[in-house]
Every structure is written in structure tokens, then in C-alpha cells.
CSV table of C-alpha atoms in Angstrom, one decimal:
chain,number,residue,atom,x,y,z
Y,1,MET,CA,-0.2,-22.2,39.7
Y,2,ASN,CA,1.9,-23.6,36.9
Y,3,ASP,CA,4.4,-22.3,34.4
Y,4,SER,CA,2.3,-22.8,31.3
Y,5,PRO,CA,1.4,-19.7,29.3
Y,6,GLY,CA,-1.9,-19.3,31.2
Y,7,TRP,CA,-0.3,-18.3,34.5
Y,8,ALA,CA,-3.5,-17.3,36.2
Y,9,SER,CA,-7.1,-18.5,35.6
Y,10,PRO,CA,-8.8,-16.3,33.0
Y,11,GLY,CA,-10.3,-13.3,34.5
Y,12,SER,CA,-9.6,-14.4,38.0
Y,13,ALA,CA,-8.8,-10.9,39.1
Y,14,PRO,CA,-11.0,-7.9,38.6
Y,15,SER,CA,-10.3,-5.5,35.7
Y,16,ASP,CA,-13.2,-3.1,35.8
Y,17,GLY,CA,-11.5,-0.4,37.7
Y,18,LYS,CA,-13.2,-1.4,41.0
Y,19,GLU,CA,-10.5,-3.8,42.2
Y,20,LYS,CA,-9.4,-3.7,45.8
Y,21,ALA,CA,-5.9,-2.8,46.8
Y,22,ILE,CA,-3.6,-5.6,45.7
Y,23,PRO,CA,-0.7,-6.5,47.9
Y,24,ARG,CA,2.8,-6.2,46.6
Y,25,PRO,CA,5.9,-8.1,48.0
Y,26,SER,CA,6.9,-4.9,49.8
Y,27,ASP,CA,3.6,-4.6,51.7
Y,28,PRO,CA,4.2,-5.8,55.3
Y,29,GLN,CA,1.7,-8.5,56.4
Y,30,ASP,CA,1.4,-10.7,59.4
Y,31,GLY,CA,-0.8,-13.3,57.8
Y,32,SER,CA,-3.7,-12.7,60.2
Y,33,GLY,CA,-5.4,-9.6,58.8
Y,34,PRO,CA,-7.1,-9.1,55.5
Y,35,THR,CA,-5.0,-9.3,52.3
Y,36,GLY,CA,-3.4,-6.1,51.3
Y,37,GLN,CA,-3.7,-4.4,54.8
Y,38,TRP,CA,-1.1,-3.6,57.4
Y,39,SER,CA,-0.9,-5.8,60.5
Y,40,PRO,CA,-3.4,-4.8,63.1
Y,41,GLU,CA,-0.8,-5.1,65.8
Y,42,GLN,CA,0.7,-1.6,65.7
Y,43,PRO,CA,2.9,0.0,68.4
Y,44,PRO,CA,0.9,2.1,70.9
Y,45,PRO,CA,0.9,5.9,70.2
Y,46,GLY,CA,3.8,7.8,71.4
Y,47,GLN,CA,6.0,4.7,72.0
Y,48,TRP,CA,7.7,4.6,68.6
Y,49,SER,CA,10.9,6.6,68.1
Y,50,PRO,CA,13.5,6.8,65.3
Y,51,PRO,CA,16.9,5.1,65.7
Y,52,SER,CA,19.0,6.9,68.3
Y,53,ASN,CA,22.5,8.4,68.1
Y,54,PRO,CA,25.2,6.6,70.2
Y,55,GLY,CA,27.7,9.3,69.5
Y,56,SER,CA,25.8,12.0,71.3
Y,57,GLY,CA,26.7,10.7,74.8
Y,58,THR,CA,23.2,9.5,75.5
Y,59,GLY,CA,23.6,6.0,74.0
Y,60,THR,CA,22.2,7.1,70.7
Y,61,ARG,CA,23.5,6.2,67.2
Y,62,PRO,CA,24.8,8.8,64.7
Y,63,PRO,CA,22.2,9.6,62.0
Y,64,THR,CA,22.5,7.6,58.8
Y,65,PRO,CA,21.6,8.7,55.3
Y,66,GLY,CA,18.8,6.1,55.1
Y,67,TRP,CA,17.3,2.9,56.5
Y,68,GLY,CA,18.6,-0.6,56.0
Y,69,GLY,CA,22.2,0.2,55.4
Y,70,GLY,CA,24.0,1.0,52.2
Y,71,PRO,CA,24.2,4.4,50.3
Y,72,GLN,CA,20.7,5.8,50.1
Y,73,ARG,CA,19.1,9.1,49.9
Y,74,GLN,CA,18.4,10.9,53.2
Y,75,GLY,CA,15.1,9.9,54.6
Y,76,TRP,CA,13.1,6.8,53.9
Y,77,ALA,CA,14.8,4.0,52.0
Y,78,ALA,CA,13.8,3.4,48.4
Y,79,PRO,CA,11.6,0.3,47.7
Y,80,PRO,CA,13.5,-2.8,46.8
Y,81,ALA,CA,14.1,-3.4,43.1
Y,82,ALA,CA,11.5,-5.6,41.3
Y,83,ALA,CA,12.4,-9.2,40.7
Y,84,LYS,CA,13.5,-9.9,37.2
Y,85,PRO,CA,13.7,-13.7,36.5
Y,86,GLY,CA,13.5,-13.1,32.7
Y,87,VAL,CA,13.5,-10.4,30.1
Y,88,ILE,CA,11.3,-7.9,32.1
Y,89,PRO,CA,11.1,-6.8,35.7
Y,90,LEU,CA,8.0,-8.0,37.4
Y,91,ARG,CA,6.3,-4.6,37.9
Y,92,PRO,CA,4.4,-2.2,35.7
Y,93,LEU,CA,6.5,-1.6,32.5
Y,94,SER,CA,7.5,1.5,30.7
Y,95,LEU,CA,7.4,1.9,27.0
Y,96,GLY,CA,11.2,1.3,26.7
Y,97,GLU,CA,10.9,-1.9,28.8
Y,98,ILE,CA,8.2,-3.3,26.6
Y,99,LEU,CA,10.1,-2.6,23.4
Y,100,ASP,CA,13.4,-3.8,24.9
Y,101,GLY,CA,11.8,-6.9,26.4
Y,102,SER,CA,10.5,-8.0,23.0
Y,103,VAL,CA,14.0,-7.5,21.5
Y,104,SER,CA,15.7,-9.2,24.4
Y,105,ALA,CA,13.4,-12.3,24.2
Y,106,LEU,CA,14.0,-12.6,20.5
Y,107,ARG,CA,17.8,-12.2,21.0
Y,108,ALA,CA,17.8,-14.8,23.8
Y,109,HIS,CA,15.7,-17.3,21.7
Y,110,TRP,CA,16.8,-16.3,18.2
Y,111,ARG,CA,17.2,-19.8,17.0
Y,112,THR,CA,13.6,-20.6,17.9
Y,113,ALA,CA,11.8,-17.4,17.2
Y,114,LEU,CA,13.8,-16.0,14.2
Y,115,GLY,CA,14.3,-19.5,12.8
Y,116,PHE,CA,10.6,-20.2,12.8
Y,117,SER,CA,9.8,-16.7,11.5
Y,118,LEU,CA,12.4,-17.1,8.7
Y,119,THR,CA,11.0,-20.4,7.6
Y,120,VAL,CA,7.4,-19.0,7.5
Y,121,SER,CA,8.5,-15.9,5.7
Y,122,VAL,CA,10.4,-17.9,3.0
Y,123,ILE,CA,7.5,-20.2,2.3
Y,124,THR,CA,5.1,-17.2,2.2
Y,125,GLN,CA,7.2,-15.2,-0.1
Y,126,ILE,CA,7.8,-18.1,-2.5
Y,127,ALA,CA,4.0,-18.4,-2.8
Y,128,VAL,CA,3.6,-14.7,-3.3
Y,129,ILE,CA,6.2,-14.6,-6.0
Y,130,LEU,CA,4.6,-17.5,-7.9
Y,131,MET,CA,1.1,-15.8,-7.6
Y,132,GLN,CA,2.5,-12.5,-8.9
Y,133,ARG,CA,4.2,-14.2,-11.8
Y,134,TYR,CA,1.5,-16.6,-12.9
Y,135,LEU,CA,-1.9,-15.9,-11.3
Y,136,LEU,CA,-2.4,-12.2,-10.6
Y,137,PRO,CA,-3.4,-9.8,-13.4
Y,138,GLU,CA,-1.0,-7.2,-14.7
Y,139,PRO,CA,-1.5,-3.7,-13.2
Y,140,THR,CA,-3.8,-1.5,-15.1
Y,141,SER,CA,-2.3,1.4,-17.0
Y,142,ILE,CA,-3.7,4.8,-16.3
Y,143,ASP,CA,-3.6,7.7,-18.8
Y,144,PRO,CA,-2.6,10.8,-16.9
Y,145,ASN,CA,-4.4,12.9,-19.6
Y,146,ALA,CA,-7.7,11.2,-19.2
Y,147,THR,CA,-10.6,13.3,-18.0
Y,148,GLY,CA,-14.3,13.0,-17.0
Y,149,THR,CA,-15.9,9.6,-17.4
Y,150,GLU,CA,-12.8,8.0,-18.8
Y,151,ALA,CA,-10.7,9.0,-15.8
Y,152,LEU,CA,-13.3,7.6,-13.4
Y,153,ARG,CA,-13.4,4.4,-15.3
Y,154,GLN,CA,-9.6,4.0,-15.3
Y,155,THR,CA,-9.5,4.8,-11.6
Y,156,ALA,CA,-12.2,2.1,-10.9
Y,157,ASP,CA,-10.4,-0.4,-13.0
Y,158,SER,CA,-7.1,0.3,-11.2
Y,159,ALA,CA,-8.7,0.0,-7.8
Y,160,ARG,CA,-10.3,-3.3,-8.7
Y,161,SER,CA,-7.1,-4.7,-10.1
Y,162,THR,CA,-5.2,-3.6,-7.0
Y,163,LEU,CA,-7.8,-5.2,-4.7
Y,164,ILE,CA,-7.6,-8.4,-6.7
Y,165,SER,CA,-3.8,-8.4,-6.5
Y,166,LEU,CA,-3.7,-7.5,-2.8
Y,167,ALA,CA,-6.3,-9.9,-1.5
Y,168,PRO,CA,-4.4,-13.2,-1.9
Y,169,VAL,CA,-1.1,-11.6,-0.8
Y,170,SER,CA,-2.8,-10.1,2.3
Y,171,LEU,CA,-4.3,-13.5,3.1
Y,172,LEU,CA,-1.0,-15.2,2.9
Y,173,SER,CA,0.6,-12.5,5.0
Y,174,MET,CA,-2.2,-12.8,7.6
Y,175,ILE,CA,-1.6,-16.6,7.9
Y,176,ALA,CA,2.1,-16.1,8.2
Y,177,THR,CA,1.6,-13.5,10.9
Y,178,LEU,CA,-0.7,-15.9,12.8
Y,179,PHE,CA,1.7,-18.8,12.8
Y,180,THR,CA,4.6,-16.5,13.9
Y,181,ALA,CA,2.5,-14.7,16.6
Y,182,SER,CA,1.3,-18.0,18.1
Y,183,VAL,CA,4.8,-19.3,18.6
Y,184,VAL,CA,6.4,-16.0,19.6
Y,185,THR,CA,3.7,-15.4,22.3
Y,186,VAL,CA,4.6,-18.8,23.9
Y,187,ILE,CA,8.3,-17.9,23.7
Y,188,ILE,CA,7.7,-14.5,25.4
Y,189,SER,CA,5.7,-16.2,28.1
Y,190,ARG,CA,8.7,-18.5,28.8
Y,191,SER,CA,11.2,-15.7,28.6
Y,192,VAL,CA,9.3,-13.6,31.2
Y,193,LEU,CA,9.7,-16.6,33.6
Y,194,GLY,CA,13.4,-17.0,32.7
Y,195,ARG,CA,12.7,-20.5,31.3
Y,196,PRO,CA,14.3,-22.0,28.2
Y,197,THR,CA,12.1,-23.3,25.4
Y,198,THR,CA,12.5,-25.1,22.1
Y,199,LEU,CA,10.6,-24.8,18.9
Y,200,ALA,CA,9.0,-28.2,19.5
Y,201,ASP,CA,7.8,-27.2,22.9
Y,202,SER,CA,6.6,-23.8,21.7
Y,203,TRP,CA,4.7,-25.3,18.7
Y,204,ALA,CA,3.1,-27.9,20.9
Y,205,GLU,CA,1.7,-25.2,23.2
Y,206,ALA,CA,0.7,-23.0,20.3
Y,207,ARG,CA,-0.8,-25.5,17.8
Y,208,PRO,CA,-4.2,-26.0,19.6
Y,209,ARG,CA,-4.7,-22.2,19.5
Y,210,VAL,CA,-3.9,-21.5,15.9
Y,211,LEU,CA,-7.4,-22.1,14.5
Y,212,PRO,CA,-9.1,-20.0,17.2
Y,213,LEU,CA,-6.5,-17.3,16.5
Y,214,LEU,CA,-7.4,-17.5,12.8
Y,215,GLY,CA,-11.1,-17.2,13.7
Y,216,LEU,CA,-10.4,-14.2,15.8
Y,217,THR,CA,-8.5,-12.5,13.0
Y,218,VAL,CA,-11.2,-13.2,10.5
Y,219,LEU,CA,-14.0,-12.0,12.9
Y,220,VAL,CA,-12.2,-8.7,13.5
Y,221,ALA,CA,-11.7,-8.3,9.8
Y,222,VAL,CA,-15.4,-8.9,9.1
Y,223,ILE,CA,-16.3,-6.4,11.8
Y,224,MET,CA,-14.1,-3.8,10.3
Y,225,ALA,CA,-15.4,-4.4,6.8
Y,226,ALA,CA,-19.0,-4.2,8.1
Y,227,ILE,CA,-18.3,-0.8,9.8
Y,228,MET,CA,-16.7,0.6,6.6
Y,229,ALA,CA,-19.7,-0.7,4.5
Y,230,VAL,CA,-22.2,1.0,6.9
Y,231,GLY,CA,-20.1,4.2,6.7
Y,232,ILE,CA,-19.8,4.7,3.0
Y,233,GLY,CA,-22.7,2.6,1.7
Y,234,PRO,CA,-25.5,5.2,2.0
Y,235,GLY,CA,-23.4,7.8,0.2
Y,236,LEU,CA,-22.5,5.5,-2.6
Y,237,LEU,CA,-26.1,4.5,-3.1
Y,238,LEU,CA,-27.2,8.1,-3.7
Y,239,GLY,CA,-24.7,8.5,-6.6
Y,240,SER,CA,-24.7,12.3,-6.6
Y,241,GLU,CA,-22.4,15.1,-5.3
Y,242,ALA,CA,-24.4,15.0,-2.0
Y,243,GLY,CA,-23.9,11.3,-1.9
Y,244,ALA,CA,-20.1,11.7,-2.5
Y,245,ALA,CA,-20.0,14.2,0.4
Y,246,LEU,CA,-22.0,11.8,2.6
Y,247,ALA,CA,-19.7,8.9,1.7
Y,248,PHE,CA,-16.7,10.9,2.6
Y,249,LEU,CA,-18.1,11.8,6.0
Y,250,GLY,CA,-19.1,8.2,6.5
Y,251,PHE,CA,-15.6,7.1,5.6
Y,252,ALA,CA,-14.1,9.4,8.2
Y,253,ALA,CA,-16.5,8.3,10.9
Y,254,ALA,CA,-15.9,4.6,10.0
Y,255,CYS,CA,-12.1,5.2,10.3
Y,256,VAL,CA,-12.5,6.7,13.8
Y,257,VAL,CA,-14.7,3.7,14.9
Y,258,MET,CA,-12.3,1.2,13.4
Y,259,LEU,CA,-9.3,2.8,15.1
Y,260,TRP,CA,-11.0,2.7,18.4
Y,261,LEU,CA,-12.0,-0.9,18.0
Y,262,ASN,CA,-8.6,-2.0,16.8
Y,263,VAL,CA,-6.9,-0.6,19.8
Y,264,SER,CA,-9.6,-2.0,22.1
Y,265,PHE,CA,-9.1,-5.5,20.6
Y,266,ALA,CA,-5.3,-5.3,20.4
Y,267,LEU,CA,-4.8,-7.6,23.4
Y,268,ALA,CA,-7.3,-10.2,22.3
Y,269,ALA,CA,-4.7,-12.5,20.6
Y,270,PRO,CA,-2.5,-12.7,23.7
Y,271,ALA,CA,-5.6,-13.3,25.9
Y,272,LEU,CA,-6.7,-16.1,23.5
Y,273,MET,CA,-3.3,-17.7,23.6
Y,274,LEU,CA,-2.2,-17.3,27.2
Y,275,GLU,CA,-5.5,-17.6,29.0
Y,276,ARG,CA,-7.1,-20.2,26.6
Y,277,GLN,CA,-10.0,-17.9,26.1
Y,278,SER,CA,-12.6,-18.4,23.4
Y,279,ILE,CA,-12.8,-15.9,20.5
Y,280,VAL,CA,-15.6,-13.7,21.8
Y,281,ALA,CA,-14.3,-14.0,25.4
Y,282,ALA,CA,-10.9,-12.9,24.2
Y,283,LEU,CA,-12.4,-9.8,22.5
Y,284,ARG,CA,-14.2,-8.9,25.7
Y,285,ARG,CA,-11.1,-9.6,27.8
Y,286,SER,CA,-9.0,-7.2,25.6
Y,287,ALA,CA,-11.6,-4.4,25.8
Y,288,LYS,CA,-11.7,-4.9,29.6
Y,289,LEU,CA,-7.9,-4.6,29.9
Y,290,VAL,CA,-7.6,-1.7,27.6
Y,291,ARG,CA,-10.4,0.3,29.3
Y,292,GLY,CA,-9.0,3.3,31.0
Y,293,ALA,CA,-5.6,2.9,29.2
Y,294,TRP,CA,-6.8,3.4,25.6
Y,295,TRP,CA,-4.5,6.3,24.8
Y,296,ARG,CA,-1.4,4.6,26.3
Y,297,THR,CA,-2.1,1.5,24.4
Y,298,PHE,CA,-2.7,3.5,21.2
Y,299,GLY,CA,0.6,5.4,21.7
Y,300,ILE,CA,2.6,2.2,22.2
Y,301,LEU,CA,1.1,0.5,19.2
Y,302,ALA,CA,1.6,3.6,17.0
Y,303,LEU,CA,5.3,3.8,18.0
Y,304,THR,CA,5.7,0.0,17.3
Y,305,TYR,CA,4.1,0.3,13.9
Y,306,LEU,CA,6.2,3.4,13.1
Y,307,LEU,CA,9.4,1.5,13.9
Y,308,THR,CA,8.3,-1.4,11.7
Y,309,PHE,CA,7.5,1.0,8.9
Y,310,LEU,CA,10.9,2.7,9.2
Y,311,LEU,CA,12.6,-0.7,9.1
Y,312,THR,CA,10.6,-1.8,6.1
Y,313,PHE,CA,11.4,1.5,4.3
Y,314,LEU,CA,15.1,1.3,5.0
Y,315,VAL,CA,15.4,-2.4,3.9
Y,316,SER,CA,13.1,-1.9,0.8
Y,317,ILE,CA,15.0,1.0,-0.7
Y,318,PRO,CA,18.3,-0.8,-1.4
Y,319,PHE,CA,16.6,-4.1,-2.5
Y,320,THR,CA,14.3,-2.2,-4.8
Y,321,ALA,CA,17.3,-0.4,-6.4
Y,322,ILE,CA,19.2,-3.6,-6.9
Y,323,ALA,CA,16.0,-5.3,-8.3
Y,324,VAL,CA,15.6,-2.5,-10.8
Y,325,ILE,CA,19.2,-2.7,-11.9
Y,326,ALA,CA,19.1,-6.5,-12.1
Y,327,ASP,CA,15.8,-6.6,-14.1
Y,328,GLY,CA,16.5,-3.6,-16.3
Y,329,THR,CA,13.2,-2.0,-15.4
Y,330,GLU,CA,12.9,1.7,-15.8
Y,331,VAL,CA,12.4,3.6,-12.6
Y,332,SER,CA,9.9,5.9,-14.4
Y,333,ASP,CA,7.7,2.8,-15.1
Y,334,LEU,CA,7.5,1.9,-11.4
Y,335,PHE,CA,6.3,5.3,-10.3
Y,336,GLY,CA,4.6,6.4,-13.5
Y,337,GLY,CA,1.3,5.6,-15.1
Y,338,THR,CA,2.7,2.8,-17.3
Y,339,ALA,CA,2.3,-0.7,-15.9
Y,340,PRO,CA,5.8,-2.3,-15.7
Y,341,SER,CA,6.4,-5.9,-16.9
Y,342,VAL,CA,8.8,-7.1,-14.2
Y,343,GLY,CA,10.8,-10.3,-14.6
Y,344,TRP,CA,12.2,-13.0,-12.3
Y,345,PRO,CA,15.2,-10.9,-11.2
Y,346,PHE,CA,13.0,-8.2,-9.9
Y,347,LEU,CA,10.6,-10.5,-8.1
Y,348,ILE,CA,13.4,-12.6,-6.5
Y,349,VAL,CA,15.5,-9.6,-5.2
Y,350,THR,CA,12.5,-7.8,-3.8
Y,351,GLY,CA,11.3,-11.1,-2.4
Y,352,ILE,CA,14.6,-11.4,-0.5
Y,353,GLY,CA,14.0,-8.0,1.0
Y,354,GLU,CA,10.5,-8.9,2.0
Y,355,VAL,CA,11.8,-12.1,3.7
Y,356,ILE,CA,14.3,-10.1,5.8
Y,357,VAL,CA,11.7,-7.6,6.8
Y,358,SER,CA,9.1,-10.2,7.7
Y,359,THR,CA,11.5,-12.3,9.6
Y,360,LEU,CA,12.3,-9.4,11.9
Y,361,ILE,CA,8.9,-7.6,12.1
Y,362,TYR,CA,6.5,-10.5,12.7
Y,363,PRO,CA,8.1,-11.7,15.9
Y,364,PHE,CA,8.9,-8.2,17.2
Y,365,VAL,CA,5.3,-7.0,16.9
Y,366,ALA,CA,4.0,-10.2,18.4
Y,367,GLY,CA,6.4,-9.8,21.3
Y,368,VAL,CA,5.3,-6.2,21.9
Y,369,MET,CA,1.6,-7.3,22.0
Y,370,ALA,CA,2.3,-10.1,24.5
Y,371,LEU,CA,4.3,-7.8,26.8
Y,372,LEU,CA,1.7,-5.1,26.6
Y,373,TYR,CA,-0.9,-7.6,27.6
Y,374,MET,CA,1.2,-8.7,30.6
Y,375,ASP,CA,1.8,-5.1,31.5
Y,376,GLN,CA,-1.9,-4.4,31.7
Y,377,ARG,CA,-2.5,-7.4,33.8
Y,378,ILE,CA,0.3,-6.5,36.1
Y,379,ARG,CA,-1.2,-3.0,36.5
Y,380,ARG,CA,-4.8,-4.2,37.0
Y,381,GLU,CA,-4.5,-7.7,38.4
Y,382,ALA,CA,-1.1,-8.1,40.1
Y,383,LEU,CA,0.0,-10.7,37.6
Y,384,ASP,CA,3.5,-10.0,38.7
Y,385,LEU,CA,2.9,-12.0,41.9
Y,386,ASP,CA,1.6,-15.0,39.9
Y,387,LEU,CA,4.6,-14.7,37.6
Y,388,ALA,CA,7.0,-14.6,40.5
Y,389,ARG,CA,5.5,-17.7,42.0
Y,390,ALA,CA,5.5,-19.4,38.6
Y,391,ALA,CA,9.2,-18.5,38.2
Y,392,GLY,CA,9.9,-20.1,41.7
Y,393,LEU,CA,11.3,-16.9,43.2
Y,394,PRO,CA,11.8,-17.1,47.0
Y,395,GLY,CA,9.3,-15.3,49.2
Y,396,TYR,CA,6.4,-15.7,46.8
Y,397,GLY,CA,5.2,-19.2,47.6
Y,398,ASP,CA,2.0,-19.9,49.5
Y,399,ASN,CA,3.9,-21.7,52.3
Y,400,THR,CA,6.6,-19.1,52.7
Y,401,PRO,CA,7.0,-18.3,56.5
Y,402,ARG,CA,6.4,-14.7,57.4
Y,403,SER,CA,8.8,-12.9,59.7
């Protein structure tokens, strides 16, 4: 056991739903029986009795609200609170704890996490602005009065121009996300253990995994593109009304399959980073961890992306308004069929807004992914025990004497 991001050996505990009972710190053990079972030395039947009441004249004790002292509910005492050496308690996490844990880790290490994210975002946005100004083609104008073949041609030209413009921007954003996610995942792993970290240490841990993480992202993108091509390809080849209907059905089916796979592979990046898994093994590991918890994982990811969308929307509105005023661009041109010719003021102001959004969103989403991965391993593999030992908490060591 060490305190590196890979706390436990990859796949060392079962995750297929057939795992045996895993002991928790509150499970009494005597060290002689099988793991996770009560001590075989139990009191003989009929010889156990609850605490007596000394105030009744028979040497018994007055009844207390609960066991172990302190104000408790009547009856059995509540289980002890989970240890919390870092940003999360070491037990299965709720939705709020996952989101709050990500924010708490970024707040505790804001110089490292947000500083790195800001640097990456600024470099990425400068490259995007330069491409938009000098390399990418102007948006295609669409005549709203066009009909028939002309309308189809204009739509195809607009779609092609949009794809050409989005491809390099998406590639740069993907690379920026990878660099940020790699460093933030290491920061989260330290924050869970309550250990400080620096940018140099985090980057030293993350650097060997950046290329595998890039390969993982490219492989998932290729899989999704292949699924979409299989879904809509036959319909497009027919080139008739029946083909259009078939293409629509194929598109809908492909979207369902892609959604299912994206959720199933959502934990592949943390597995690749923290367990030092290979690309294919990380995909299998993610699918194994998500199995049986697909809807919960989907709900957490959906809420996370909804929050990021709202943040993007709220930040983009004022910066877009300022950019329009500074550039003298007509609002009707932005949302109408005319392709606007934007200048440097518009690109710079909107770029500042994008930097702010990216600086906050990239590490937040990466933190949620890492904590969701840890939560699934805590639920399925008792990773909380390994984390407690790695954090050096008393009572979790291998040589701890048992009472």
C-alpha cells in the first residue's frame, strides 16, 4: 500500500456483483475467523443480558437513551461517523458529496488546479482565435427563401463549413481537456487522502499517462463515429424517401447505443490514470464498475453537464453582448442567415469569456469523474479501507492490535 494515485492493485477486488461481504471498520473481528465474519466465540445462549438498572434497588443501572454514552436515539447506537482525512468521507458517496468534493478539492488546491487550467485555457483560446481569424473559412450564408434543390445545397454547404470550422477547435479543446483532466485527477487523489500537492508533483505523476489518455479519447471517438456511420450509412446509400426514413431510424438507434457506451466508458479515464491500466483494460474496467449502476452514473453525469451548460450560458451572455457592442456587429447578423464578418474586438472579448468558462469547467468535470470512480470502487471493492490505510488513519494498519 502506498499513497500514489493507484492505491490498490488494478482489479484486485471483484467487481462483477459476486463479491463476498467486505469488512468495514465497524465490523467486530477477533483476527482468528474468516474475514468479514463475526467472532466464532459468542456468549452461550441465555447468558447475555442488557445493562441493568442500579436505581431499581436490585443493583441495576437506570436505562440510558443509547449505548456508548452521549446523546443518542433510544435503542441501538448509530454507527460511528466515517473517517474523512480529505475532501470526502471514506464511505459510499451521495450526489451532493461528489459535487461538493470536486469543488472542495479545487478550492483547497486552487493555485495548482485552477492555475494549470487557466494556463491551458489561455493557450488554447489564443490558438482558436488565430485559427478563426486566419485559417478557418467564413460561415456560409443561407438564403431563407431558397427552396428545393437550392435549399438542400445551401444546407449541405453550411453543414460542411461548420464541420470544417469545428474540427480543429474541437481537437484543441480535447487536448486541453486531456491535460487538465490528467493533472486534476492526480490532485483529487491527493485531496481524498488529505495530502498536499504541487503542480510539479502532479504533473510528474500525470505526464506518463497523457499519451495513453489521448489514445483512449481517440479510440472512444472512433468507436462513436463508427456506430453513427453504421446507423445512418444504409439509409444515405438508398438516396430516396425510404432511405431518409431508414437513416433517421438508424440515427436514433445509433444515439441510444452511443449514450449507453459513453456512460459505460465514463470511468475509463480515472481507471487509466489511477490504476495505470492500459487503454483497452481501462475501458473494460469502466464497464465493469458501471455495470449495475448505469442509471445512477447517467444521472450524475447528466446533472454535471447540465450545471456546466448553465455556467457556460450565464458567462457567455454578457461577454457576447459586450463583444457585439465593442465590434459594432449587428445582433441580427449573428442569429440571421447573413454570415457576419467579426473583427478582433469580438474574437478577443468572446475569447476571454471562453477562458473563464474553460478554467472552471475542465477541472470541475474531471474532479466529478475521479470521485465517481472512487465512489464506485468504495461501493464494490471497499476502496475506503485502502484509502484509510494510505492516509495513515489509526486502526486501519495491518499490524493494528485488536481489542
